[in-house]
Short mmCIF file of C-alpha atoms in Angstrom, two decimals:
data_model
loop_
_atom_site.label_atom_id
_atom_site.label_comp_id
_atom_site.label_asym_id
_atom_site.label_seq_id
_atom_site.Cartn_x
_atom_site.Cartn_y
_atom_site.Cartn_z
CA MET Q 269 110.52 102.06 93.98
CA THR Q 270 108.53 103.51 96.90
CA HIS Q 271 110.82 104.28 99.83
CA ILE Q 272 109.55 104.93 103.34
CA CYS Q 273 111.82 106.20 106.10
CA ILE Q 274 110.02 105.56 109.38
CA VAL Q 275 111.06 107.91 112.18
CA ARG Q 276 110.16 106.86 115.72
CA HIS Q 277 108.80 109.89 117.56
CA GLY Q 278 110.99 111.69 120.09
CA GLN Q 279 111.06 110.83 123.77
CA THR Q 280 108.25 111.64 126.21
CA GLU Q 281 108.29 111.64 130.01
CA TRP Q 282 106.44 108.32 129.92
CA ASN Q 283 109.17 106.85 127.69
CA LEU Q 284 111.74 108.05 130.21
CA LEU Q 285 109.78 106.52 133.12
CA GLY Q 286 109.14 103.24 131.28
CA LYS Q 287 105.37 103.76 131.25
CA LEU Q 288 103.36 102.14 128.47
CA GLN Q 289 101.84 104.94 126.37
CA GLY Q 290 99.80 103.20 123.72
CA GLN Q 291 97.27 105.70 122.39
CA THR Q 292 97.40 107.92 125.49
CA ASP Q 293 98.36 111.33 124.10
CA ILE Q 294 101.63 112.33 125.82
CA PRO Q 295 103.76 115.30 124.60
CA LEU Q 296 107.48 115.27 123.82
CA ASN Q 297 109.88 116.19 126.60
CA ASP Q 298 112.99 118.33 126.00
CA THR Q 299 115.07 115.29 125.00
CA GLY Q 300 112.35 114.31 122.52
CA LYS Q 301 112.39 117.77 120.96
CA ARG Q 302 116.20 117.58 120.64
CA GLN Q 303 115.91 114.13 119.01
CA ALA Q 304 113.43 115.56 116.49
CA GLU Q 305 115.81 118.44 115.76
CA GLU Q 306 118.68 115.99 115.19
CA CYS Q 307 116.46 113.93 112.87
CA ARG Q 308 115.64 117.15 110.98
CA GLU Q 309 119.30 118.04 110.53
CA PHE Q 310 120.06 114.57 109.19
CA LEU Q 311 116.98 114.18 106.98
CA LYS Q 312 117.29 117.60 105.34
CA GLU Q 313 120.38 116.28 103.52
CA SER Q 314 118.11 114.07 101.35
CA GLU Q 315 115.17 114.74 99.04
CA TRP Q 316 111.70 113.77 100.31
CA ASP Q 317 108.26 114.04 98.72
CA VAL Q 318 105.83 113.92 101.63
CA LEU Q 319 105.75 113.69 105.43
CA ILE Q 320 103.16 111.45 107.10
CA THR Q 321 102.41 111.47 110.82
CA THR Q 322 99.79 110.23 113.24
CA SER Q 323 97.44 112.48 115.19
CA LEU Q 324 99.12 111.69 118.53
CA MET Q 325 100.91 114.84 119.71
CA ARG Q 326 104.30 113.16 120.24
CA ALA Q 327 104.37 112.10 116.57
CA ARG Q 328 102.83 115.33 115.26
CA LYS Q 329 105.34 117.52 117.14
CA THR Q 330 108.24 115.35 115.92
CA ALA Q 331 106.93 115.78 112.35
CA ASP Q 332 106.48 119.55 112.77
CA ILE Q 333 110.06 119.95 114.03
CA ILE Q 334 111.46 117.82 111.19
CA ASN Q 335 109.41 119.78 108.67
CA GLU Q 336 110.84 123.15 109.75
CA SER Q 337 113.66 122.61 107.23
CA LEU Q 338 111.93 120.35 104.72
CA GLU Q 339 108.66 122.27 104.18
CA LEU Q 340 106.86 119.18 102.89
CA PRO Q 341 103.13 118.57 102.68
CA ILE Q 342 102.06 116.86 105.93
CA VAL Q 343 99.48 114.08 105.80
CA GLU Q 344 97.90 112.61 108.94
CA MET Q 345 97.34 108.84 108.80
CA ASP Q 346 96.21 107.05 111.93
CA HIS Q 347 96.87 103.63 110.40
CA PHE Q 348 100.27 104.13 112.04
CA LYS Q 349 99.03 105.24 115.49
CA GLU Q 350 100.56 103.37 118.41
CA ARG Q 351 99.00 100.07 119.40
CA HIS Q 352 96.15 100.45 121.88
CA PHE Q 353 97.26 98.70 125.07
CA GLY Q 354 93.94 98.98 126.94
CA GLU Q 355 94.35 98.86 130.70
CA GLY Q 356 98.12 98.51 130.33
CA GLU Q 357 98.46 102.17 129.34
CA GLY Q 358 100.06 104.32 132.01
CA LEU Q 359 101.57 101.40 133.89
CA SER Q 360 105.30 101.20 134.63
CA ARG Q 361 107.27 98.10 133.65
CA GLU Q 362 107.15 96.84 137.25
CA GLU Q 363 103.37 97.37 137.47
CA ARG Q 364 102.83 95.59 134.15
CA ILE Q 365 104.91 92.57 135.19
CA LYS Q 366 103.13 92.36 138.54
CA ARG Q 367 99.56 92.78 137.23
CA TYR Q 368 99.81 91.29 133.74
CA PRO Q 369 102.88 89.00 133.53
CA ASP Q 370 101.71 87.64 130.17
CA PHE Q 371 101.55 91.19 128.69
CA ASN Q 372 97.89 90.55 127.85
CA PHE Q 373 96.00 93.65 128.99
CA PRO Q 374 92.21 93.89 129.09
CA TYR Q 375 90.82 95.82 126.07
CA MET Q 376 94.16 95.68 124.26
CA GLU Q 377 94.34 95.77 120.47
CA SER Q 378 95.49 92.37 119.19
CA TYR Q 379 98.71 91.99 117.26
CA GLU Q 380 96.67 90.82 114.24
CA GLU Q 381 94.51 93.98 114.37
CA LEU Q 382 97.63 96.14 114.57
CA VAL Q 383 99.26 94.39 111.60
CA GLU Q 384 96.07 94.66 109.55
CA ARG Q 385 95.79 98.43 109.97
CA VAL Q 386 99.52 98.97 109.40
CA GLN Q 387 99.36 96.93 106.19
CA GLU Q 388 96.31 98.93 105.06
CA GLY Q 389 98.30 102.10 105.71
CA LEU Q 390 101.29 100.84 103.72
CA GLU Q 391 98.96 99.96 100.82
CA GLU Q 392 97.50 103.46 100.98
CA ILE Q 393 100.97 105.05 100.94
CA HIS Q 394 101.99 102.95 97.95
CA ALA Q 395 98.74 103.86 96.13
CA GLN Q 396 98.94 107.59 96.90
CA PHE Q 397 102.71 108.07 96.62
CA PRO Q 398 104.06 105.43 94.22
CA ASP Q 399 107.80 105.63 93.52
CA GLN Q 400 108.16 108.51 95.98
CA LYS Q 401 110.31 109.07 99.05
CA VAL Q 402 108.10 109.22 102.11
CA LEU Q 403 108.93 110.21 105.68
CA LEU Q 404 106.62 108.56 108.21
CA VAL Q 405 106.67 109.54 111.90
CA ALA Q 406 105.31 106.56 113.84
CA HIS Q 407 105.48 104.59 117.08
CA GLY Q 408 107.44 101.71 118.60
CA ALA Q 409 104.87 98.90 118.34
CA VAL Q 410 104.09 99.92 114.75
CA ILE Q 411 107.77 99.81 113.79
CA ASN Q 412 108.21 96.48 115.57
CA ALA Q 413 105.25 95.08 113.61
CA VAL Q 414 106.81 96.30 110.34
CA LEU Q 415 110.09 94.61 111.28
CA ARG Q 416 108.39 91.36 112.26
CA GLU Q 417 106.32 91.24 109.08
CA PHE Q 418 108.84 92.45 106.48
CA HIS Q 419 112.40 91.78 107.70
CA GLN Q 420 114.14 88.73 106.20
CA GLU Q 421 116.01 87.75 109.37
CA LYS Q 422 113.19 87.37 111.89
CA ALA Q 423 115.39 85.74 114.56
CA VAL Q 424 117.54 88.88 114.77
CA LEU Q 425 114.50 90.91 115.79
CA GLU Q 426 113.31 88.93 118.81
CA HIS Q 427 114.32 91.40 121.51
CA ILE Q 428 115.15 94.66 119.77
CA LYS Q 429 114.92 97.92 121.71
CA LEU Q 430 113.95 100.73 119.35
CA PHE Q 431 115.39 104.12 120.28
CA ASN Q 432 113.32 107.28 120.20
CA GLY Q 433 114.32 109.17 117.06
CA CYS Q 434 115.59 106.02 115.30
CA LEU Q 435 115.17 105.55 111.54
CA THR Q 436 113.91 102.42 109.77
CA ASN Q 437 113.95 102.22 105.97
CA LEU Q 438 111.40 100.22 104.03
CA HIS Q 439 111.31 99.72 100.24
CA PHE Q 440 108.54 98.43 98.00
CA LYS Q 441 110.16 96.37 95.27
CA SER Q 442 109.26 93.19 93.43
CA GLU Q 443 105.66 93.68 94.57
CA ARG Q 444 106.44 93.53 98.29
CA TRP Q 445 107.77 95.57 101.17
CA ALA Q 446 111.27 94.83 102.44
CA VAL Q 447 113.20 96.31 105.37
CA HIS Q 448 116.40 97.88 104.10
CA SER Q 449 117.73 99.06 107.50
CA TYR Q 450 116.34 99.57 110.99
CA ASN Q 451 116.90 101.29 114.32
CA GLU Q 452 119.51 103.64 112.84
CA ILE Q 453 120.72 106.13 115.46
CA GLY Q 454 123.98 107.46 114.02
CA HIS Q 455 122.36 110.89 113.56
CA LEU Q 456 121.55 111.18 117.28
CA SER Q 457 124.04 112.72 119.69
CA GLU Q 458 125.15 110.69 122.71
CA HIS Q 459 123.06 113.02 124.86
CA SER Q 460 119.94 112.13 122.86
CA LYS Q 461 120.31 108.33 122.83
CA GLY Q 462 119.26 107.97 126.49
#
C-alpha cells in the first residue's frame, strides 16, 4: 500500500495577515520554521522512503527543516504547487470580499485544472514509489482538493480550516486513493497552532 503523509507548509507572514498567497513565493516566518521543526520531531519517529516538495520556498524550507533528521532523498514536484489565484494573490480577506465577493479572480486557475494536476501528481507518486511511505510538503488548496476528491464524508469537509504544519494521511488501496486522517495538529505546540 502506498502511503502519503501530506504536510502543509509552515506559516508565512501572508498566512498570518490573511493574504492569499497562491503561487506568489513567500518565505516562512519564525512561527513557520518552528512548525516545521515540530513536524520534524514528530515525523522522525516513523520510517519514510522519500520526501517530495514543491519549488515554492515556503514548502521547500519546510521540507529542508523536516529532512534535517530524516536525511531522505528530496524530489521536487510542482504538481502539488499552490493553486494560482490570479489577481486575488496578495489581497487580504477584506479586500477579496470587497473586490471579488464570489471568490472568482481574473486569471485564476480553475478548480478542475487544480484537481487534474494534483491527480497527475498522485499517479506519478504511485508509479515512482509504489508501496512506499512518502512525505509530501504541499499547500492548503492542494490539500483541500485532495480532501474533497478522496474523503468519504464530503459533508464534513465543507468549511475546514487547515492549520499550517498539519498532517493529512492518504493511502492507495483497492486501486484508489482514500483519506485516512486529515488536519492532524497534535504534534504542534499551542504556540505554533496560531
